[in-house]
mmCIF file of C-alpha atoms and ligand atoms in Angstrom:
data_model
loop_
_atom_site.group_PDB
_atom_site.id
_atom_site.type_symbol
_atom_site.label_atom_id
_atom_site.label_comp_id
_atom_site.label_asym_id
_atom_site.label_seq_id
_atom_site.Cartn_x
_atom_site.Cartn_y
_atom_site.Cartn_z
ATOM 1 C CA UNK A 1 67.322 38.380 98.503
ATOM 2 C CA UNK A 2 66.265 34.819 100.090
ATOM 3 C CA UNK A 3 67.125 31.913 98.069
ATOM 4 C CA UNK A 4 64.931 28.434 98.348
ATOM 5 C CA UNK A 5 65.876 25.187 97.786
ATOM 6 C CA UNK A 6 63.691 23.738 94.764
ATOM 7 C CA UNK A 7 62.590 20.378 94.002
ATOM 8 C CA UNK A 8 60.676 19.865 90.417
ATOM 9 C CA UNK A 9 59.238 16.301 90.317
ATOM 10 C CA UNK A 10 58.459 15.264 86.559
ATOM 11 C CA UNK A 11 62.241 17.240 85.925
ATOM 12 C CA UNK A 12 62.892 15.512 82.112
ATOM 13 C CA UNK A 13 59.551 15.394 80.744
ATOM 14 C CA UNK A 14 57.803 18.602 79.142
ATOM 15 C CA UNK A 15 56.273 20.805 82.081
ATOM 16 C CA UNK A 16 59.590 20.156 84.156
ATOM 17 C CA UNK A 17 61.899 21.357 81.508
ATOM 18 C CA UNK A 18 59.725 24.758 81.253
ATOM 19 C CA UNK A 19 60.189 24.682 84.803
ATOM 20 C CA UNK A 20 63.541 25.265 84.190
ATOM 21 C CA UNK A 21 63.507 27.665 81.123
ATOM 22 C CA UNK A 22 61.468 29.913 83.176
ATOM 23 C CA UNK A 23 63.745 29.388 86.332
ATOM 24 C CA UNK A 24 66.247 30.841 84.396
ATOM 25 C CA UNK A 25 64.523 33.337 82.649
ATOM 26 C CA UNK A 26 62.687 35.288 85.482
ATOM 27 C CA UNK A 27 66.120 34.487 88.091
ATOM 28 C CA UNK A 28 63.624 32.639 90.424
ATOM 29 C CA UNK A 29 65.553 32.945 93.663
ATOM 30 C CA UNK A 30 66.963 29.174 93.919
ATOM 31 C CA UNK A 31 69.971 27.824 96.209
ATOM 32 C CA UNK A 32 69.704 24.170 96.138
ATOM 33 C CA UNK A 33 68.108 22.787 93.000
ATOM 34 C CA UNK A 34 66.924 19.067 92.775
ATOM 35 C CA UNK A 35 65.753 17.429 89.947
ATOM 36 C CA UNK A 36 63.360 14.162 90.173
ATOM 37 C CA UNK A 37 62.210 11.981 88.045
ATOM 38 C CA UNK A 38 61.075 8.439 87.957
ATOM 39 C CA UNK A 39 63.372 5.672 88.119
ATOM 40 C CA UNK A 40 63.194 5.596 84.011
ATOM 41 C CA UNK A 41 64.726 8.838 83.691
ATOM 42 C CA UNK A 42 66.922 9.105 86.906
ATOM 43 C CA UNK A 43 71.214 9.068 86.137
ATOM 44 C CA UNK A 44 70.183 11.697 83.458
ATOM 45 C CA UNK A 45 72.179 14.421 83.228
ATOM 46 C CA UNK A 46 70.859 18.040 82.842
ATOM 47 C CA UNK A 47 73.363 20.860 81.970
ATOM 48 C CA UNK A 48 71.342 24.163 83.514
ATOM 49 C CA UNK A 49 72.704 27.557 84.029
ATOM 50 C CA UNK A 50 76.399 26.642 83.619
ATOM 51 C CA UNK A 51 76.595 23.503 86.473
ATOM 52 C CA UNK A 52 75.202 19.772 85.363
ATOM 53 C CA UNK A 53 72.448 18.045 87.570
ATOM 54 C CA UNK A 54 72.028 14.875 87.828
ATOM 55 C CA UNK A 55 68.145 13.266 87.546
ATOM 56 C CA UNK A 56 67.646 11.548 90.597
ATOM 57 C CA UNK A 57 64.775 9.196 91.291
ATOM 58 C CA UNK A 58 62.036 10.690 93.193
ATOM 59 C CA UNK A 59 61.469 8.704 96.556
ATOM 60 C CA UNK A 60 59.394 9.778 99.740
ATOM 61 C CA UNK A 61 63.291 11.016 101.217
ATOM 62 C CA UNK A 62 63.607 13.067 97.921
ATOM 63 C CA UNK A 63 62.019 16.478 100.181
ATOM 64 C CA UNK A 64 64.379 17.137 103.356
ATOM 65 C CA UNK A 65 65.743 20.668 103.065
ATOM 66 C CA UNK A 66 63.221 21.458 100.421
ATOM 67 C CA UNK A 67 61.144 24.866 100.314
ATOM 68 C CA UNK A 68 59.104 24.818 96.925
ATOM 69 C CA UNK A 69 58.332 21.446 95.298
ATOM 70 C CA UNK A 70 57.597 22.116 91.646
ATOM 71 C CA UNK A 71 55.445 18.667 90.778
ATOM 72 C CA UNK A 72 55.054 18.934 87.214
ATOM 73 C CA UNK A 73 52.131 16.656 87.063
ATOM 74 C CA UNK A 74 51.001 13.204 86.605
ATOM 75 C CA UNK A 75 50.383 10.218 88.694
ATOM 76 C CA UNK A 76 53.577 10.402 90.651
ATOM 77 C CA UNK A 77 51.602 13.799 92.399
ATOM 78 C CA UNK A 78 49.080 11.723 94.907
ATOM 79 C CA UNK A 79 52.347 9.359 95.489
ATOM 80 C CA UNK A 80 54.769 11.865 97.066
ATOM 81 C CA UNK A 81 52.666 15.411 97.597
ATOM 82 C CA UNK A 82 52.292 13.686 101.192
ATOM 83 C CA UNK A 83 55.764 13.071 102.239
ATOM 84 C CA UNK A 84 57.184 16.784 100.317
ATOM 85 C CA UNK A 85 54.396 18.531 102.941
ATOM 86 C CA UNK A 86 55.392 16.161 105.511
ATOM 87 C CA UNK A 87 59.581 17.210 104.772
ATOM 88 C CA UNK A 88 58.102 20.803 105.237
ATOM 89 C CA UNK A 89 58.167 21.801 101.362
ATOM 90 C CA UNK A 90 55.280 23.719 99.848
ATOM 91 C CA UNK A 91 54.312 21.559 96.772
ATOM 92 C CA UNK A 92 52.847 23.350 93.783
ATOM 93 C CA UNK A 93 51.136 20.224 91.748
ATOM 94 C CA UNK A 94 50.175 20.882 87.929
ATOM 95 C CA UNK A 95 48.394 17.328 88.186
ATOM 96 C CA UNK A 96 44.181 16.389 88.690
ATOM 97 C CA UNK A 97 45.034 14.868 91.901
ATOM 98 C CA UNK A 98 43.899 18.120 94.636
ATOM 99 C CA UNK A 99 42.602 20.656 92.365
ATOM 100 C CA UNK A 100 39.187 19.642 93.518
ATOM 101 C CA UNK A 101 39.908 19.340 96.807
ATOM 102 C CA UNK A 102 37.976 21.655 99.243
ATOM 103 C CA UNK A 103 41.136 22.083 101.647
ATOM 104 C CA UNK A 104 43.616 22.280 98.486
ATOM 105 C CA UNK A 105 43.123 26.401 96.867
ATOM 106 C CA UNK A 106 43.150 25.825 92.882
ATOM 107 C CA UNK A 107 44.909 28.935 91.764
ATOM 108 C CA UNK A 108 45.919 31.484 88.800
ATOM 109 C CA UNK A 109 47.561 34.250 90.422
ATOM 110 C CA UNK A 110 45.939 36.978 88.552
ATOM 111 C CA UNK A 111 42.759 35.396 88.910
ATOM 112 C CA UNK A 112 42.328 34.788 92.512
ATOM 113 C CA UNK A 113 45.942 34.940 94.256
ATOM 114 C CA UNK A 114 43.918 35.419 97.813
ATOM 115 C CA UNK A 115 43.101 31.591 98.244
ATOM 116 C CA UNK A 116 46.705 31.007 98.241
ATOM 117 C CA UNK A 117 46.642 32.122 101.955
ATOM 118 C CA UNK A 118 44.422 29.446 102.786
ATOM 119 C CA UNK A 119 47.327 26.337 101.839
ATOM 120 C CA UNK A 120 47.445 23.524 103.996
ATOM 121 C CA UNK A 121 51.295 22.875 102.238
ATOM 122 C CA UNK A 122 49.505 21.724 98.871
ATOM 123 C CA UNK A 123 48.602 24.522 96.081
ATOM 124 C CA UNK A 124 46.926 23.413 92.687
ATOM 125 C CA UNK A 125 47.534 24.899 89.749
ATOM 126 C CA UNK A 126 44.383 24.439 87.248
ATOM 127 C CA UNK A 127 43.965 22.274 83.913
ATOM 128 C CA UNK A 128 45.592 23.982 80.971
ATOM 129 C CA UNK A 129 42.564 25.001 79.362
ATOM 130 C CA UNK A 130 40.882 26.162 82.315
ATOM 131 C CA UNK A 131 43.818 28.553 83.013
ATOM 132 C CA UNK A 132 43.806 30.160 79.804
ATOM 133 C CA UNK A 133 39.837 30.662 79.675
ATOM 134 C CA UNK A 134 39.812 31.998 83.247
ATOM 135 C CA UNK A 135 42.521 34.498 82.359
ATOM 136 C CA UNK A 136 40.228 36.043 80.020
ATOM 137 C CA UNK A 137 37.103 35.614 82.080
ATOM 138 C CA UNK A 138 38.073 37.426 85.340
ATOM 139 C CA UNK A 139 38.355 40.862 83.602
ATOM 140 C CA UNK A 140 35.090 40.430 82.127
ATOM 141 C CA UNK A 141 33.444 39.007 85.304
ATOM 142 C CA UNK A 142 34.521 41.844 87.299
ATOM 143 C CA UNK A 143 32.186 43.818 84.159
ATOM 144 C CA UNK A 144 29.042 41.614 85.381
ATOM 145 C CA UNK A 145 28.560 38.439 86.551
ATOM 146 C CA UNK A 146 28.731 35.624 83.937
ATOM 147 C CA UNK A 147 25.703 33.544 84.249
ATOM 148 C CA UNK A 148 26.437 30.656 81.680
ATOM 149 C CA UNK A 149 29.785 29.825 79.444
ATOM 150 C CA UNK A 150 29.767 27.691 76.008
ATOM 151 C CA UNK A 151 33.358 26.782 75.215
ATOM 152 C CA UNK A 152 35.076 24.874 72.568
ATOM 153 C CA UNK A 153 38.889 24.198 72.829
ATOM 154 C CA UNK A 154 41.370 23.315 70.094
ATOM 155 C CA UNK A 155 44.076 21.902 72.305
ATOM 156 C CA UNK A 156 47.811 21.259 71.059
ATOM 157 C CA UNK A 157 49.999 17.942 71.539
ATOM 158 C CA UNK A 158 51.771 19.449 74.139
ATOM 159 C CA UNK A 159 48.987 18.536 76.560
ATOM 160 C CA UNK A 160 49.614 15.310 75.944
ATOM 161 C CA UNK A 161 53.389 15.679 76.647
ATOM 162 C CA UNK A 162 56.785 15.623 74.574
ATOM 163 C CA UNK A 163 55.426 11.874 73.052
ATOM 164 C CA UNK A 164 52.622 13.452 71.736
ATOM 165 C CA UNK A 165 54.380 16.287 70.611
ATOM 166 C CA UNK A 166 57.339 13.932 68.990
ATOM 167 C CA UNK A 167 54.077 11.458 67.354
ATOM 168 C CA UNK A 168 52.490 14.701 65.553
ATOM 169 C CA UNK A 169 55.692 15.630 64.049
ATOM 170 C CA UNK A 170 56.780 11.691 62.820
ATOM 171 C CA UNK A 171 53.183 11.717 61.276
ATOM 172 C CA UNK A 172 53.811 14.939 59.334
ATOM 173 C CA UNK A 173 57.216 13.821 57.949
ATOM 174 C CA UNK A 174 55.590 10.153 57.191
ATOM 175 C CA UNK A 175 52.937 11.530 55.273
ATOM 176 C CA UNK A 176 54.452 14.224 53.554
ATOM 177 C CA UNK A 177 57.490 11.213 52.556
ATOM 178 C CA UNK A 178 54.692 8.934 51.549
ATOM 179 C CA UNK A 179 55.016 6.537 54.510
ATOM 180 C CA UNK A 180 52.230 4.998 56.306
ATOM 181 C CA UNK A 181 51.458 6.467 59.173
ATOM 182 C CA UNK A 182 51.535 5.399 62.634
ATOM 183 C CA UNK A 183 49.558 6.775 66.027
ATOM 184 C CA UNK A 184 50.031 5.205 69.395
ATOM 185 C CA UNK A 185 49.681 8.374 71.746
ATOM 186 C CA UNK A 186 46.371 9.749 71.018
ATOM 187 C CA UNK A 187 44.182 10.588 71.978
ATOM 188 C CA UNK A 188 45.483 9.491 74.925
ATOM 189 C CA UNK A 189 48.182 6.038 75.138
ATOM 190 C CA UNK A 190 46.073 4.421 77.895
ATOM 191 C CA UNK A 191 43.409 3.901 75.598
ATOM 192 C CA UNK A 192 42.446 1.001 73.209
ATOM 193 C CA UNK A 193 42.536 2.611 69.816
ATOM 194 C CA UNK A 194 44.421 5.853 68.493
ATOM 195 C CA UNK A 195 44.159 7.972 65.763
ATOM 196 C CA UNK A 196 46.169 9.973 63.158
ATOM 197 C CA UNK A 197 46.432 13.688 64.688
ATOM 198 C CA UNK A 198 48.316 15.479 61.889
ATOM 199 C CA UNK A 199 45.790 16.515 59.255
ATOM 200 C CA UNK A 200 42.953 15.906 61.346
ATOM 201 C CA UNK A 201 41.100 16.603 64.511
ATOM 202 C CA UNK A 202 40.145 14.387 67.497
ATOM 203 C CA UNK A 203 36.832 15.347 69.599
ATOM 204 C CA UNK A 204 38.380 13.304 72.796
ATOM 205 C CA UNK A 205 40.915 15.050 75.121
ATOM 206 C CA UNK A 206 41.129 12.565 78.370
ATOM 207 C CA UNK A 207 38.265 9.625 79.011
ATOM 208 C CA UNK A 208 34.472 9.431 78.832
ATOM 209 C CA UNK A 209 32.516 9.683 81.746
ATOM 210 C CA UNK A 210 28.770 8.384 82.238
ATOM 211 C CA UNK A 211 27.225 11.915 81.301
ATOM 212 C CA UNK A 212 29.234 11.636 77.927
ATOM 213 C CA UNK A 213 30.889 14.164 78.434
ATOM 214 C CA UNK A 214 34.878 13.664 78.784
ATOM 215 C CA UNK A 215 37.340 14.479 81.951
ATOM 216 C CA UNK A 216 39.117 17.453 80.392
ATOM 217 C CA UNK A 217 35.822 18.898 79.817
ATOM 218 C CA UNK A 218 34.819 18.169 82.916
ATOM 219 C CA UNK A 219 37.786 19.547 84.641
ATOM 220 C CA UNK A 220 36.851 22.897 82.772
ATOM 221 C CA UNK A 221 33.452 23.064 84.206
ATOM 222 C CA UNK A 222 34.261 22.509 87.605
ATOM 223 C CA UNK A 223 37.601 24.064 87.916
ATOM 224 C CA UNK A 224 36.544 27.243 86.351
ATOM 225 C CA UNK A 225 33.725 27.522 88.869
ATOM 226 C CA UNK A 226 36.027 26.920 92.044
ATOM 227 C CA UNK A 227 38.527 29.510 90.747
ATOM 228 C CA UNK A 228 35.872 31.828 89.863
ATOM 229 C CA UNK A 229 34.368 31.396 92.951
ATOM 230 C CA UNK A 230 30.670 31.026 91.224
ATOM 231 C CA UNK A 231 29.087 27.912 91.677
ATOM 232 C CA UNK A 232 26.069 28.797 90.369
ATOM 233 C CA UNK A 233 27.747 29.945 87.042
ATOM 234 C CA UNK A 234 26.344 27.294 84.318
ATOM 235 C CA UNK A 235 28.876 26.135 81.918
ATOM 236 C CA UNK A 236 29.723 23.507 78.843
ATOM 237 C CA UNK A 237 32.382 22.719 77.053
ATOM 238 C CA UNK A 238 33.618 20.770 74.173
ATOM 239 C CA UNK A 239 37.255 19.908 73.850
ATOM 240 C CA UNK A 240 39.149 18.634 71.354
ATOM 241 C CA UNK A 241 42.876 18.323 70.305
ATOM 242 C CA UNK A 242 44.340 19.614 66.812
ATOM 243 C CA UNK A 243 47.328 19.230 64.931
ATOM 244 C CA UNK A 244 49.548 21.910 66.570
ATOM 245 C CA UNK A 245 52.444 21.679 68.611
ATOM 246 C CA UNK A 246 52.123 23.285 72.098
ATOM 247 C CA UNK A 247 49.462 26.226 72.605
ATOM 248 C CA UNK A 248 45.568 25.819 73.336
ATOM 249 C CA UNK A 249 42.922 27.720 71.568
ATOM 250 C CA UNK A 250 39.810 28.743 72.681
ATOM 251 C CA UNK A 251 35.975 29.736 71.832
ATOM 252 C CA UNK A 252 34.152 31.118 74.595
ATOM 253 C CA UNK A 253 30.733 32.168 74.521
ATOM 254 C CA UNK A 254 29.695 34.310 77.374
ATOM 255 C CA UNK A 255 26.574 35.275 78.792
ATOM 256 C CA UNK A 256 26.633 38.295 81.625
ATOM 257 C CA UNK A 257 23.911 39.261 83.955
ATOM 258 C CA UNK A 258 23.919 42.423 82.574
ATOM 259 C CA UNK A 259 24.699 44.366 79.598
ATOM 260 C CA UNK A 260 28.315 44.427 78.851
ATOM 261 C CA UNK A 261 29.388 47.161 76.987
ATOM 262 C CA UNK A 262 31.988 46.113 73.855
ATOM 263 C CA UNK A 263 34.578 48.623 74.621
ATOM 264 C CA UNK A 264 34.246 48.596 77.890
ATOM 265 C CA UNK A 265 35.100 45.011 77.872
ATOM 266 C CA UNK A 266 37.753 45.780 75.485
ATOM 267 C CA UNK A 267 39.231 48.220 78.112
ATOM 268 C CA UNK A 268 39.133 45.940 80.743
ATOM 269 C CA UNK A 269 41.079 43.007 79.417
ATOM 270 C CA UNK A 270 43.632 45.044 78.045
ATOM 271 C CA UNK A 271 44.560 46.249 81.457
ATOM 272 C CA UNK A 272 43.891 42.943 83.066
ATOM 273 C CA UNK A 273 47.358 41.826 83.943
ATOM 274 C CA UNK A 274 48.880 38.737 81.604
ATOM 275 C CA UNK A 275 46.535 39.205 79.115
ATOM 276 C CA UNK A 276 47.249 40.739 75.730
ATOM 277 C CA UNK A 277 44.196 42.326 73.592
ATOM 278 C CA UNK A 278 45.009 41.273 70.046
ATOM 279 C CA UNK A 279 41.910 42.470 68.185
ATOM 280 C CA UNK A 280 41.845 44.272 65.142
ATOM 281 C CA UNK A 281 39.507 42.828 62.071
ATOM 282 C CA UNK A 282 40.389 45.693 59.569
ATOM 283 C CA UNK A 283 44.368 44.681 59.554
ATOM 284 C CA UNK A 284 42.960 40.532 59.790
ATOM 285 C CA UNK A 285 44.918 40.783 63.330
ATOM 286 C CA UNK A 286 43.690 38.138 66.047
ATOM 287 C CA UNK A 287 45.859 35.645 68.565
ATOM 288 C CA UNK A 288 46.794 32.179 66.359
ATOM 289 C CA UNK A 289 48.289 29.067 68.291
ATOM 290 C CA UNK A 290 51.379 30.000 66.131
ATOM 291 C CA UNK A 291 52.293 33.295 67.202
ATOM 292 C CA UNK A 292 51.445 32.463 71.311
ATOM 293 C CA UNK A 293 53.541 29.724 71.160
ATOM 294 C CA UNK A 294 56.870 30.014 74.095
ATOM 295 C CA UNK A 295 55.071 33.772 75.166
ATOM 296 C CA UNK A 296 53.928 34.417 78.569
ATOM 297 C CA UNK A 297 50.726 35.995 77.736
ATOM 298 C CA UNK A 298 47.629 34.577 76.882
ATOM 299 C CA UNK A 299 45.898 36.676 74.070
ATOM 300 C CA UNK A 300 42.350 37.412 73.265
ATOM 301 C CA UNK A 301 40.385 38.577 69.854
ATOM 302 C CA UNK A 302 37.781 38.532 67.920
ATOM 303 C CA UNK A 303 35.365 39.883 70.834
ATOM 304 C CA UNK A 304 31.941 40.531 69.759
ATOM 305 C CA UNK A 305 28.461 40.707 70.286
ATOM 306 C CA UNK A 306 26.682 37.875 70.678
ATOM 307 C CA UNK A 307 23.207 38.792 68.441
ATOM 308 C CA UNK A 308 21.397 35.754 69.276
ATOM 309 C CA UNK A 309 20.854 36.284 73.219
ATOM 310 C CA UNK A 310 20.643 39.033 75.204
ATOM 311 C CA UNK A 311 23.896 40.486 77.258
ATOM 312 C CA UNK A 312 26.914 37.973 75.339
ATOM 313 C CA UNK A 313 29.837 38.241 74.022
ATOM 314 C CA UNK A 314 32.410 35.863 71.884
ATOM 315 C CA UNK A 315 35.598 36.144 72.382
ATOM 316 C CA UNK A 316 38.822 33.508 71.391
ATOM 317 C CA UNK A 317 41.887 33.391 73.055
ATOM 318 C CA UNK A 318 45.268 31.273 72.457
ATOM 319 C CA UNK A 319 48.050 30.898 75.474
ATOM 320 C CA UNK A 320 50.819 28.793 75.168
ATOM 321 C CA UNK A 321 49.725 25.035 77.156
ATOM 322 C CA UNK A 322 53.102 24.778 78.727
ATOM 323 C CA UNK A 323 53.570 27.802 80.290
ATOM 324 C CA UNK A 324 50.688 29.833 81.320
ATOM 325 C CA UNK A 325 48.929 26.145 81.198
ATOM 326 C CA UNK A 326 51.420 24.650 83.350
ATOM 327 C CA UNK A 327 54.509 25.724 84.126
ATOM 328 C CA UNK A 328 54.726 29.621 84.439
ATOM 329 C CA UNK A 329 51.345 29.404 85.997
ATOM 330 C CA UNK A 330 52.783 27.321 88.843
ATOM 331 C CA UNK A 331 55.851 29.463 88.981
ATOM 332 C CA UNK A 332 53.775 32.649 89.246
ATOM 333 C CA UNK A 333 52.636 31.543 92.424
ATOM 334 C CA UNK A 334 55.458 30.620 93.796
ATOM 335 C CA UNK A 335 57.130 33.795 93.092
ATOM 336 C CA UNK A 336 53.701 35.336 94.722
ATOM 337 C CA UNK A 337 54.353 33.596 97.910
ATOM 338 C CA UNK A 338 58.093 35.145 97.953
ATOM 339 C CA UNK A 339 56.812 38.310 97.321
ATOM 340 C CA UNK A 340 54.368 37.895 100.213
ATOM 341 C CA UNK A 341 56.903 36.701 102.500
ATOM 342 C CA UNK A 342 54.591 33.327 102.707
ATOM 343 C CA UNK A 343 57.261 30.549 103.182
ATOM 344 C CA UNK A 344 58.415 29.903 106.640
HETATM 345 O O1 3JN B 1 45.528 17.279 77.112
HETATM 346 C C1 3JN B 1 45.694 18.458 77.447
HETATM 347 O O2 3JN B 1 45.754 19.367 76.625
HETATM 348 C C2 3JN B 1 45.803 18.770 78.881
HETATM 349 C C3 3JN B 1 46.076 17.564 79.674
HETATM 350 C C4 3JN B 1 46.069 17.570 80.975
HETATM 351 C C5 3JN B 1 46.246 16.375 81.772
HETATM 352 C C6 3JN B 1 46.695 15.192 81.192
HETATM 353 C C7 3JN B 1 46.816 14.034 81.950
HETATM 354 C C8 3JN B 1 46.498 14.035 83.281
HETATM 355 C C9 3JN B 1 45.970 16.399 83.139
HETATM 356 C C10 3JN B 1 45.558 17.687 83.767
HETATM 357 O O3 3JN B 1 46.424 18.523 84.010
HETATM 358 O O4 3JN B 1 44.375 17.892 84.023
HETATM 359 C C11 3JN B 1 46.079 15.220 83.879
HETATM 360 C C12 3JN B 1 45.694 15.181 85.309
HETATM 361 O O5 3JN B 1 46.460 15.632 86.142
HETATM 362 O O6 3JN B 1 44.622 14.681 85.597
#
């Protein structure tokens, strides 16, 4: 089999270090393997798969010789997506910066694999939340065409990244030790003021915009419509982070065109590839943040009617944030391209 030289920018924070769980897990074809980071983190040393790497600092050299760059997100994306397509190296970029970009395809394999074909050397891989809801959406769609989407998320720390991840757990052992607490992450460290996350709930996942409404939710709205390939699709959403450690949850309201029948809907996302149905009321069995957590699937439950319009359903549905969110997602499409023959 081909091997490719693989770059992950972003290598020691939390999407880069799935990168490499899953590297190892699904023997992703690699020969060289180059681990970046920013100057902070670079000297580092990683022990992976028997050898140890060495962090280097990511620089606009840092792509020569590189087939897949694996940019785990962040600002450090718009900096050096340029020079890795300019070395030749097809960059896979978990960050905001192209996803909306008409000559950049926003994709989740199992979704809409077909606009990978259309990569200028940059591929974007969706918002967390987006990618989980759209996983669950596409089998439906393919039922009728949705005409308008309500969604509330309950997003985990990971989203945030390991600090986030590392403040929720110091605030659970000050509390429960009788300590005061502390919060200087969220809901998000660039901001003036944050607030206690463990025990509680915070409405604000990114900034406010002018509408009021804030980026992540944005990103959902307008993502979701460019993977779906629906403009005209009319969706809001509400997001907002709780106190659990690294997968989303969703509830999505949907409302079809036309009448969707309950088991056929029930048939068609249990065959829909990377989704799990996980719906059973009489044994109290639906997908919980808990149980998603380090799995590959996303899972769906409690689907039902919808009494109060005509042609809707409910649904919820957990995935883990880091991997089908972020890293696996990314991954996926790499390993689609391979499978394609699509690297030159
Ligand atoms: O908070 C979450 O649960 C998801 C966070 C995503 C995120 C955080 C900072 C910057 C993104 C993203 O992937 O949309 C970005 C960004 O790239 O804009």
């Amino acid at each position: 089999m081909k091997e490719y030289n693989v770059a992950i920018l972003g290598a020691t924070g939390a999407v880069g270090q799935e990168f490499l769980k899953l590297i190892e897990e699904r023997n992703f074809p690699f020969k060289e393997l180059r681990l970046l980071a920013s100057k902070r983190s670079a000297g580092k040393i990683i022990p992976f798969m028997g050898k140890d790497y060495v962090v280097e600092e990511a620089t606009h050299d840092s792509f020569n010789g590189i087939d897949i760059a694996l940019f785990a997100g962040g600002a450090a994306s718009k900096e050096f997506a340029p020079s890795a397509v300019k070395a030749g190296a097809v960059v896979i970029d978990n960050s905001s910066a192209f996803r909306m970009d008409p000559e950049v395809p926003l994709v989740v394999p199992e979704v809409n694999p077909e606009a990978i074909q259309t990569h200028h050397g940059i591929i974007a891989n969706p918002n967390c939340s987006t990618i989980i809801m759209v996983m669950a959406l596409k089998p439906l769609y393919d039922l009728s065409r949705i005409k308008r989407i309500v969604v509330s998320t309950y997003q985990a720390v990971s989203g945030g990244g390991k600090e986030a991840m590392a403040e929720l757990e110091e605030q659970v052992k000050d509390l429960a030790a009788g300590r005061e607490v502390t919060a200087k992450i969220l809901p998000s460290a660039s901001l003036p003021k944050h607030y206690q996350i463990a025990f509680n709930l915070i409405p604000q996942i990114d900034v406010f915009k002018e509408n009021l409404y804030t980026k992540e939710e944005l990103k959902m709205i307008d993502e979701t419509k460019k993977i779906m390939g629906d403009s005209s699709m009319r969706i809001t959403a509400t997001t907002v982070r709780v106190p659990v450690y690294r997968s989303h949850a969703e509830s999505v309201n949907v409302e079809f065109e036309e009448e969707v029948d309950l088991s056929e809907a029930r048939k068609a996302l249990s065959s829909f590839p990377g989704v799990i149905l996980h719906d059973n009321p009489e044994e109290q069995e639906y997908p919980m943040p808990l149980f998603t957590s380090g799995k590959n699937d996303v899972e769906v439950g409690r689907l039902r009617k919808d009494y109060s319009v005509d042609h809707a359903l409910n649904f919820w549905v957990c995935g883990d944030q880091i991997r089908k969110g972020a890293a696996l997602n990314a991954l996926q499409i790499a390993e689609y391209m391979i499978q394609n023959d699509m690297f030159h």
